[in-house]
Short mmCIF file of C-alpha atoms and ligand atoms in Angstrom, two decimals:
data_model
loop_
_atom_site.label_atom_id
_atom_site.label_comp_id
_atom_site.label_asym_id
_atom_site.label_seq_id
_atom_site.Cartn_x
_atom_site.Cartn_y
_atom_site.Cartn_z
CA MET A 18 4.95 11.07 24.28
CA ASP A 19 3.55 7.60 26.42
CA TYR A 20 3.97 4.43 24.76
CA ARG A 21 2.48 2.57 27.57
CA ASP A 22 -1.38 1.28 26.67
CA SER A 23 -4.35 3.13 28.26
CA PRO A 24 -6.90 1.16 29.73
CA ALA A 25 -9.35 0.84 26.78
CA GLU A 26 -5.99 0.31 24.68
CA ALA A 27 -4.93 -2.54 26.47
CA GLU A 28 -8.71 -4.30 26.45
CA PHE A 29 -8.34 -3.84 22.35
CA ARG A 30 -5.26 -5.66 22.44
CA ALA A 31 -6.00 -8.48 25.11
CA ARG A 32 -9.19 -9.05 22.74
CA LEU A 33 -6.85 -8.77 19.26
CA ARG A 34 -4.52 -11.68 21.04
CA ALA A 35 -7.10 -14.07 21.74
CA TRP A 36 -8.67 -13.45 18.38
CA LEU A 37 -5.63 -14.24 16.36
CA GLY A 38 -5.03 -17.09 18.51
CA ASP A 39 -8.16 -18.86 16.72
CA HIS A 40 -7.91 -17.12 13.62
CA ASN A 41 -4.67 -16.82 12.36
CA PRO A 42 -4.64 -18.03 8.95
CA GLY A 43 -1.18 -19.07 8.68
CA LEU A 44 -0.34 -17.47 5.22
CA PRO A 45 2.63 -17.02 4.02
CA PRO A 46 4.10 -13.13 3.75
CA SER A 47 2.66 -11.17 1.40
CA SER A 48 4.14 -10.64 -2.00
CA THR A 49 6.55 -13.64 -1.70
CA ASP A 50 3.39 -16.20 -2.88
CA ASP A 51 0.77 -16.46 -4.85
CA VAL A 52 -1.38 -18.53 -2.36
CA TYR A 53 -1.13 -15.25 -0.10
CA TRP A 54 -3.10 -13.37 -2.72
CA ALA A 55 -5.26 -15.84 -3.09
CA ARG A 56 -6.50 -16.08 0.20
CA GLN A 57 -5.66 -12.25 1.13
CA ALA A 58 -9.59 -11.71 0.16
CA GLY A 59 -10.88 -13.92 2.86
CA TRP A 60 -8.31 -12.36 5.43
CA HIS A 61 -9.68 -8.86 4.61
CA THR A 62 -13.19 -9.79 5.61
CA SER A 63 -12.43 -12.16 8.39
CA LEU A 64 -10.64 -9.46 10.06
CA TYR A 65 -13.16 -6.76 9.45
CA ASP A 66 -15.88 -8.71 10.40
CA ALA A 67 -14.53 -9.58 13.79
CA GLY A 68 -14.20 -5.89 14.05
CA PHE A 69 -10.17 -5.52 13.63
CA PHE A 70 -10.19 -3.30 10.00
CA GLY A 71 -10.87 -0.22 9.34
CA LEU A 72 -10.30 0.95 12.97
CA SER A 73 -9.29 4.67 12.59
CA TRP A 74 -11.90 5.45 9.56
CA PRO A 75 -15.36 6.87 9.61
CA GLY A 76 -18.13 4.47 11.09
CA ARG A 77 -20.31 5.72 8.39
CA TYR A 78 -18.45 4.16 6.19
CA GLY A 79 -18.02 0.82 8.32
CA GLY A 80 -14.75 2.01 10.02
CA HIS A 81 -14.75 2.43 14.27
CA ASP A 82 -13.69 6.13 14.56
CA LEU A 83 -10.82 5.06 16.68
CA PRO A 84 -7.66 6.79 17.26
CA PRO A 85 -4.60 5.85 14.70
CA VAL A 86 -2.77 4.57 17.41
CA PHE A 87 -5.23 1.71 17.48
CA ASP A 88 -3.53 0.99 13.69
CA VAL A 89 -0.36 0.44 15.28
CA MET A 90 -1.46 -1.83 18.08
CA LEU A 91 -3.08 -4.03 15.10
CA ASP A 92 0.29 -4.02 13.34
CA GLU A 93 2.18 -4.95 16.20
CA GLU A 94 -0.32 -7.73 17.11
CA LEU A 95 -0.58 -9.21 13.54
CA ALA A 96 3.24 -9.31 13.63
CA ALA A 97 3.70 -10.74 17.02
CA ALA A 98 1.29 -13.41 16.07
CA GLY A 99 3.01 -13.96 12.93
CA ALA A 100 -0.45 -13.37 10.96
CA PRO A 101 -0.49 -11.93 7.41
CA PRO A 102 -0.56 -8.13 7.48
CA ARG A 103 -3.69 -5.87 7.25
CA PRO A 104 -4.47 -4.74 3.61
CA SER A 105 -2.88 -1.95 2.43
CA LEU A 106 -5.75 0.38 1.01
CA GLY A 107 -5.30 3.15 3.55
CA TYR A 108 -4.39 5.41 0.75
CA LEU A 109 -7.39 4.71 -1.61
CA VAL A 110 -9.60 5.22 1.44
CA GLN A 111 -7.94 8.81 2.14
CA GLY A 112 -8.26 9.68 -1.28
CA ILE A 113 -12.22 8.96 -2.05
CA ALA A 114 -12.76 10.33 1.41
CA THR A 115 -11.00 13.80 1.10
CA HIS A 116 -12.45 14.12 -2.48
CA GLY A 117 -15.86 12.55 -3.04
CA SER A 118 -18.97 13.66 -2.57
CA ASP A 119 -21.25 12.24 0.66
CA ALA A 120 -23.07 10.39 -2.39
CA ILE A 121 -19.63 8.56 -3.83
CA LYS A 122 -18.40 8.57 -0.08
CA ASP A 123 -21.93 6.16 0.62
CA ARG A 124 -21.50 4.37 -2.54
CA LEU A 125 -18.36 3.37 -2.47
CA LEU A 126 -16.14 3.61 0.98
CA PRO A 127 -18.23 0.44 2.79
CA GLY A 128 -17.24 -2.23 0.17
CA LEU A 129 -13.88 -1.15 -0.25
CA ILE A 130 -13.34 -0.96 3.61
CA SER A 131 -15.26 -4.23 4.39
CA GLY A 132 -13.44 -6.23 1.44
CA ARG A 133 -16.52 -6.92 -0.44
CA GLU A 134 -15.25 -5.03 -3.41
CA ARG A 135 -11.58 -5.12 -4.61
CA TRP A 136 -9.73 -2.09 -5.99
CA CYS A 137 -6.84 -1.14 -8.05
CA GLN A 138 -5.33 2.22 -8.74
CA GLY A 139 -4.70 3.07 -12.48
CA PHE A 140 -2.48 5.51 -12.59
CA SER A 141 1.10 4.73 -14.18
CA GLU A 142 1.25 4.14 -17.91
CA PRO A 143 3.93 2.89 -20.41
CA ASP A 144 5.40 6.35 -21.02
CA ALA A 145 3.93 7.86 -17.59
CA GLY A 146 5.54 6.83 -14.54
CA SER A 147 7.60 9.31 -12.45
CA ASP A 148 6.11 12.05 -14.86
CA LEU A 149 2.62 10.98 -14.47
CA ALA A 150 0.62 14.27 -15.33
CA THR A 151 2.00 13.25 -19.22
CA LEU A 152 -0.41 10.32 -19.23
CA ARG A 153 -2.45 9.69 -22.03
CA THR A 154 -5.54 7.62 -21.05
CA THR A 155 -8.38 9.97 -22.30
CA ALA A 156 -12.05 9.88 -20.90
CA THR A 157 -14.24 11.96 -23.35
CA ARG A 158 -17.46 13.06 -22.01
CA GLU A 159 -20.45 11.38 -24.39
CA GLY A 160 -23.82 12.42 -23.15
CA GLY A 161 -24.13 11.22 -19.49
CA GLU A 162 -21.42 8.87 -19.67
CA TYR A 163 -17.32 9.29 -20.34
CA ALA A 164 -15.61 6.86 -22.73
CA ILE A 165 -12.18 5.61 -22.02
CA ASN A 166 -9.43 4.86 -23.93
CA GLY A 167 -5.76 3.94 -23.01
CA HIS A 168 -3.72 1.44 -21.23
CA LYS A 169 -2.39 1.21 -17.28
CA ILE A 170 0.13 -0.85 -16.25
CA TRP A 171 1.87 -2.26 -12.84
CA THR A 172 -1.74 -1.96 -11.53
CA SER A 173 -1.54 -4.01 -8.50
CA TYR A 174 -4.55 -6.16 -7.63
CA SER A 175 -5.93 -5.37 -11.29
CA ASP A 176 -6.68 -9.44 -11.40
CA VAL A 177 -9.01 -9.50 -8.62
CA ALA A 178 -10.61 -5.57 -8.34
CA ASP A 179 -14.01 -5.06 -8.95
CA TRP A 180 -13.41 -0.86 -9.16
CA CYS A 181 -10.25 0.69 -10.73
CA LEU A 182 -9.59 4.36 -9.56
CA LEU A 183 -8.34 5.30 -12.90
CA LEU A 184 -6.64 8.81 -13.40
CA ALA A 185 -7.53 10.20 -17.12
CA ARG A 186 -7.30 13.27 -19.22
CA THR A 187 -10.41 14.76 -19.44
CA ASP A 188 -9.21 18.03 -21.35
CA PRO A 189 -6.78 17.68 -23.99
CA ASP A 190 -6.51 21.77 -24.00
CA ALA A 191 -5.77 22.23 -20.48
CA PRO A 192 -2.10 22.24 -19.14
CA LYS A 193 -1.21 18.97 -18.48
CA HIS A 194 -1.95 19.03 -14.66
CA LYS A 195 -5.14 20.81 -15.04
CA GLY A 196 -6.58 18.78 -17.54
CA LEU A 197 -6.99 15.44 -15.57
CA SER A 198 -9.86 13.61 -13.44
CA ILE A 199 -10.40 10.35 -11.55
CA PHE A 200 -13.04 7.90 -11.94
CA ALA A 201 -14.14 4.83 -10.09
CA VAL A 202 -14.22 2.33 -13.05
CA PRO A 203 -15.95 -1.24 -12.82
CA MET A 204 -13.53 -3.65 -13.73
CA ASP A 205 -16.46 -5.85 -16.11
CA LEU A 206 -17.05 -2.89 -18.42
CA ARG A 207 -17.10 -3.94 -21.75
CA GLY A 208 -14.01 -2.13 -23.38
CA THR A 209 -11.57 -3.36 -20.20
CA GLU A 210 -8.73 -5.97 -20.19
CA GLN A 211 -7.04 -6.90 -17.49
CA ARG A 212 -3.64 -8.83 -18.39
CA PRO A 213 -1.25 -10.28 -15.84
CA LEU A 214 2.38 -9.54 -15.39
CA ARG A 215 4.93 -12.04 -13.54
CA MET A 216 7.34 -10.39 -11.28
CA MET A 217 10.98 -10.98 -10.58
CA ASN A 218 10.18 -13.17 -7.56
CA GLY A 219 7.79 -15.42 -9.26
CA ILE A 220 4.34 -13.41 -8.28
CA THR A 221 2.00 -14.06 -11.15
CA THR A 222 -1.29 -12.71 -9.13
CA GLU A 223 -0.30 -9.10 -7.51
CA PHE A 224 -0.18 -6.77 -10.42
CA GLY A 225 -0.87 -6.33 -14.24
CA GLN A 226 -1.72 -3.88 -16.94
CA VAL A 227 -5.26 -2.48 -18.01
CA LEU A 228 -6.45 -1.61 -21.15
CA PHE A 229 -9.10 0.60 -21.97
CA ASP A 230 -11.11 0.24 -25.41
CA GLY A 231 -14.20 2.65 -25.46
CA ALA A 232 -15.43 1.32 -21.77
CA ARG A 233 -18.33 3.65 -20.81
CA VAL A 234 -18.54 4.69 -17.47
CA PRO A 235 -21.38 7.21 -15.63
CA ALA A 236 -20.38 10.68 -15.24
CA GLU A 237 -21.49 10.16 -11.81
CA ASN A 238 -18.20 8.29 -10.94
CA MET A 239 -16.14 11.08 -10.95
CA ILE A 240 -14.79 11.77 -7.73
CA GLY A 241 -14.01 15.32 -7.03
CA GLU A 242 -14.77 17.72 -9.98
CA PRO A 243 -13.80 17.82 -13.45
CA GLY A 244 -10.10 18.93 -13.51
CA GLU A 245 -9.23 18.10 -10.03
CA GLY A 246 -7.79 14.69 -10.84
CA TRP A 247 -4.35 15.47 -10.17
CA ARG A 248 -5.12 17.08 -6.74
CA VAL A 249 -6.97 13.66 -6.00
CA ALA A 250 -4.13 11.63 -7.11
CA MET A 251 -1.59 13.56 -4.70
CA THR A 252 -3.71 12.76 -2.09
CA ILE A 253 -3.53 9.25 -2.76
CA VAL A 254 0.20 9.14 -3.46
CA SER A 255 1.28 11.32 -0.35
CA HIS A 256 -0.75 8.68 1.64
CA GLU A 257 0.34 5.60 -0.26
CA ARG A 258 3.95 6.86 1.09
CA GLU A 259 3.28 6.62 4.77
CA PRO A 260 3.99 2.97 6.38
CA GLY A 261 0.97 3.67 9.04
CA GLU A 262 -1.56 3.64 6.42
CA LEU A 263 -0.28 0.88 4.66
CA GLY A 264 0.42 -1.71 7.19
CA PHE A 265 3.38 -2.74 6.29
CA VAL A 266 5.58 -2.50 10.10
CA ALA A 267 3.73 -5.53 10.31
CA ARG A 268 4.64 -6.93 7.08
CA TYR A 269 8.51 -6.33 7.97
CA ALA A 270 8.31 -7.41 11.46
CA LYS A 271 6.81 -10.83 10.61
CA THR A 272 9.83 -11.77 8.51
CA VAL A 273 12.12 -10.17 11.23
CA ASN A 274 10.14 -12.38 14.15
CA ASP A 275 10.34 -15.52 11.65
CA LEU A 276 14.19 -14.91 10.65
CA GLU A 277 14.63 -14.22 14.31
CA HIS A 278 13.20 -17.71 15.38
CA GLU A 279 15.07 -19.25 12.46
CA VAL A 280 18.39 -17.93 14.01
CA ARG A 281 17.74 -18.34 17.69
CA ALA A 282 16.67 -22.10 16.97
CA ASP A 283 20.20 -23.16 16.03
CA PRO A 284 22.96 -20.01 16.59
CA THR A 285 25.85 -21.75 15.57
CA ALA A 286 24.50 -22.72 12.38
CA PHE A 287 25.12 -19.00 11.46
CA ARG A 288 28.00 -16.78 11.28
CA ALA A 289 28.09 -13.25 13.29
CA ASP A 290 27.52 -11.51 10.20
CA GLN A 291 24.18 -13.43 9.53
CA ARG A 292 23.04 -12.80 13.02
CA GLU A 293 23.98 -8.99 12.86
CA GLN A 294 22.13 -8.76 9.84
CA VAL A 295 18.82 -9.80 11.44
CA ALA A 296 19.54 -8.06 14.36
CA TRP A 297 20.19 -4.60 12.21
CA ALA A 298 16.47 -5.39 10.34
CA TYR A 299 15.09 -5.46 13.65
CA VAL A 300 16.67 -2.32 14.93
CA GLN A 301 15.03 -0.55 11.59
CA THR A 302 12.07 -2.26 11.88
CA GLU A 303 11.57 -0.95 15.50
CA MET A 304 12.81 2.44 14.51
CA LEU A 305 9.94 2.68 11.71
CA ARG A 306 7.42 1.49 14.02
CA LEU A 307 8.32 4.22 16.70
CA HIS A 308 8.51 6.86 13.62
CA VAL A 309 4.83 5.66 12.57
CA CYS A 310 3.71 6.16 16.32
CA ARG A 311 5.25 9.58 16.31
CA ARG A 312 3.71 10.68 12.94
CA LEU A 313 0.57 9.33 14.01
CA SER A 314 0.42 11.43 17.33
CA GLU A 315 1.51 14.42 14.95
CA ARG A 316 -1.71 13.84 13.00
CA LEU A 317 -3.66 13.79 16.63
CA GLY A 318 -1.94 16.95 17.26
CA GLY A 319 -3.55 18.44 13.79
CA VAL A 320 -0.21 18.53 11.65
CA ALA A 321 -1.63 18.82 8.05
CA HIS A 322 -0.47 15.87 5.98
CA GLY A 323 2.44 17.32 3.60
CA PRO A 324 5.68 16.50 1.55
CA ASP A 325 7.36 15.33 4.54
CA GLY A 326 5.66 11.68 3.00
CA SER A 327 8.80 11.35 1.33
CA VAL A 328 10.71 10.95 3.86
CA ASP A 329 8.48 8.26 5.21
CA LYS A 330 8.69 6.52 1.96
CA LEU A 331 12.33 6.62 1.93
CA LEU A 332 12.60 5.32 5.62
CA MET A 333 10.13 2.81 4.67
CA THR A 334 12.26 1.75 1.38
CA TRP A 335 15.42 1.44 3.82
CA VAL A 336 13.73 -0.76 6.36
CA GLU A 337 11.79 -2.80 3.53
CA GLN A 338 15.58 -3.43 2.02
CA THR A 339 17.50 -4.20 5.26
CA VAL A 340 14.84 -6.50 6.07
CA GLY A 341 15.25 -8.11 2.39
CA ASP A 342 19.02 -8.03 2.93
CA ALA A 343 18.64 -9.98 6.12
CA ALA A 344 16.27 -12.60 4.61
CA LEU A 345 18.72 -13.15 1.76
CA THR A 346 21.79 -13.31 4.13
CA VAL A 347 20.20 -15.78 6.38
CA SER A 348 19.12 -18.05 3.29
CA GLY A 349 22.84 -17.92 2.50
CA PRO A 350 23.34 -20.83 -0.26
CA ARG A 351 20.08 -21.89 -0.19
CA ALA A 352 18.90 -18.74 -2.19
CA ALA A 353 21.56 -19.37 -5.11
CA VAL A 354 20.02 -22.86 -5.85
CA ASP A 355 16.29 -22.84 -5.20
CA VAL A 356 13.82 -20.20 -7.09
CA ASP A 357 11.58 -20.84 -4.39
CA ASP A 358 13.38 -19.56 -1.33
CA LEU A 359 11.43 -17.60 0.50
CA GLY A 360 14.95 -15.10 1.99
CA LEU A 361 15.40 -14.73 -2.04
CA LYS A 362 11.50 -13.89 -2.49
CA VAL A 363 11.60 -11.32 0.38
CA TYR A 364 14.90 -9.45 -0.82
CA LEU A 365 13.44 -9.19 -4.57
CA TYR A 366 10.23 -7.96 -3.40
CA GLY A 367 11.88 -5.49 -1.47
CA ARG A 368 13.68 -3.85 -4.62
CA ALA A 369 10.03 -3.18 -5.99
CA GLN A 370 9.65 -0.98 -2.97
CA SER A 371 11.96 1.96 -4.28
CA VAL A 372 10.06 2.14 -7.22
CA MET A 373 6.09 1.49 -6.14
CA GLY A 374 4.23 4.86 -5.21
CA GLY A 375 7.10 6.99 -6.47
CA THR A 376 10.50 6.30 -7.05
CA SER A 377 13.71 7.18 -4.32
CA GLN A 378 15.01 9.48 -6.74
CA ILE A 379 11.87 11.26 -7.04
CA GLN A 380 11.11 11.24 -3.16
CA LYS A 381 14.52 13.13 -3.01
CA ASN A 382 13.73 15.62 -5.30
CA ILE A 383 10.83 16.44 -3.37
CA ILE A 384 12.30 16.38 -0.27
CA ALA A 385 15.47 18.87 -1.71
CA THR A 386 12.52 21.41 -3.27
CA ARG A 387 9.27 21.16 -1.23
CA ILE A 388 11.08 20.83 2.38
CA LEU A 389 14.95 22.39 1.98
CA GLY A 390 13.49 24.59 -0.44
CA LEU A 391 16.22 23.72 -3.03
CA PRO A 392 16.26 25.58 -6.60
CA THR A 393 15.46 23.17 -9.14
CA ALA A 394 17.94 22.91 -12.27
C1 FAD B 21 5.58 -3.52 -7.23
C2 FAD B 21 5.13 -1.80 -7.88
C3 FAD B 21 3.37 -1.67 -8.00
C4 FAD B 21 3.05 -0.60 -8.09
N1 FAD B 21 1.62 -0.40 -8.44
C5 FAD B 21 1.21 0.36 -8.80
C6 FAD B 21 -0.33 0.43 -8.73
O1 FAD B 21 -0.98 -0.17 -8.30
N2 FAD B 21 -1.04 1.31 -9.52
C7 FAD B 21 -0.21 2.42 -10.36
O2 FAD B 21 -0.47 3.42 -10.85
N3 FAD B 21 1.64 2.14 -10.75
C8 FAD B 21 1.78 1.03 -9.72
N4 FAD B 21 2.93 0.75 -10.00
C9 FAD B 21 4.08 1.69 -10.53
C10 FAD B 21 4.69 2.79 -9.94
O3 FAD B 21 3.83 3.83 -9.39
C11 FAD B 21 5.88 3.54 -11.07
O4 FAD B 21 6.93 2.34 -11.67
C12 FAD B 21 6.91 4.60 -10.77
O5 FAD B 21 6.32 5.84 -10.39
C13 FAD B 21 8.30 4.83 -11.51
O6 FAD B 21 7.90 4.91 -12.65
P1 FAD B 21 8.40 4.48 -14.04
O7 FAD B 21 8.34 3.09 -13.89
O8 FAD B 21 7.49 4.54 -15.37
O9 FAD B 21 9.68 4.51 -14.03
P2 FAD B 21 10.24 5.99 -14.53
O10 FAD B 21 9.43 6.77 -14.53
O11 FAD B 21 10.37 5.95 -16.54
O12 FAD B 21 11.73 5.99 -14.17
C14 FAD B 21 12.92 5.64 -14.50
C15 FAD B 21 13.98 5.95 -13.55
O13 FAD B 21 14.18 7.27 -13.49
C16 FAD B 21 14.34 7.82 -12.48
N5 FAD B 21 13.59 9.28 -12.69
C17 FAD B 21 12.92 9.98 -13.39
N6 FAD B 21 12.24 10.73 -13.51
C18 FAD B 21 13.37 11.39 -12.48
C19 FAD B 21 13.65 12.86 -12.15
N7 FAD B 21 12.96 13.95 -12.72
N8 FAD B 21 14.54 12.90 -10.88
C20 FAD B 21 15.26 12.15 -11.13
N9 FAD B 21 15.27 10.59 -11.58
C21 FAD B 21 14.23 10.32 -12.21
C22 FAD B 21 13.52 7.30 -11.50
O14 FAD B 21 13.73 7.49 -10.68
C23 FAD B 21 13.73 5.92 -12.22
O15 FAD B 21 14.81 5.24 -11.53
C24 FAD B 21 3.74 -0.05 -9.38
C25 FAD B 21 5.40 -0.05 -9.13
C26 FAD B 21 6.04 -1.39 -8.54
C27 FAD B 21 6.95 -1.68 -8.73
#
């Protein structure tokens, strides 16, 4: 594998670097500040309008049909410029693109990719997280519509979303995995209520819960066939576990670069173990970047996506938590007295990484049973 840029890649990198020089919005890292979430939509459309977002997605829907390595270059340059990461919505794009009809894809993907329409993912419920197939939200066919009733929780971006990708039970008599279907549900339907949740690092705008009380969605908003919901959901979560799909490498690298600058500015102010933590976070982030490059070249080589997404998710979690540890170590006593300390917020958000998109225990179960072939209890 050759990590050097081809002439086309070098031209892209130079153009992107020049653009970032003038257009870096200088936002705080995502997931550490409500200001980031308030201005994230503007950052998305600005990246998209300049031709730097949706690089590997189909041109028909507003993407650029480029090989996925261009996404890696984007992440690298965003991190190097200290710019915010690209919006993480590759898993939704992959889910709709894989399972939606042409009509659904033409209708939904352009707005999702351009950032003109914002989305959330309504899978988890108060009593259905790891065991998602036990979910109780129902979608009941009534003429040309489905009536939705139920309660979703931990729904990222629900407060700003125009659409919810909703997993609901359409056949209560079918086996639990077979009775589910997926819908694109407009968030402004009558009978839909969004309630924000506060995260332990103080963020109030990143996620919430969504309640459905008889909201009626047209039957043509179903993605895939009736009863295909579990398959669609698994496509989505497997991509949600891939750092390359999320752009998280840029997020980690931005934080590590900031920590490195802080330490280099006055090395004597930091103990050796603090400096070592930053160095270790650097090594881990670089390891993840190279891992993403390898995964993307495997994909280019036709390797299909499977349960190894769980290995990626565990790696991503380890890196995020290593970066969080380094941020907290560099903050030192500051973190104990200031709830707004950035290192503290980065550290606290890292705890969520081992839960969102499927917990670390669930990833280990998948690796044990589906990759290693170990028996279940
Ligand atoms: C920041 C964040 C963003 C999120 N965004 C979204 C979103 O946009 N949309 C959405 O639908 N959901 C979202 N989630 C929810 C997330 O997918 C769930 O929290 C996750 O799947 C775990 O479900 P749970 O919280 O119900 O925990 P539970 O499933 O109740 O798990 C509790 C504990 O038991 C363990 N456990 C459960 N079953 C097993 C088992 N079989 N073997 C071993 N251990 C087990 C778990 O690992 C965990 O430690 C988000 C979560 C977070 C933290």
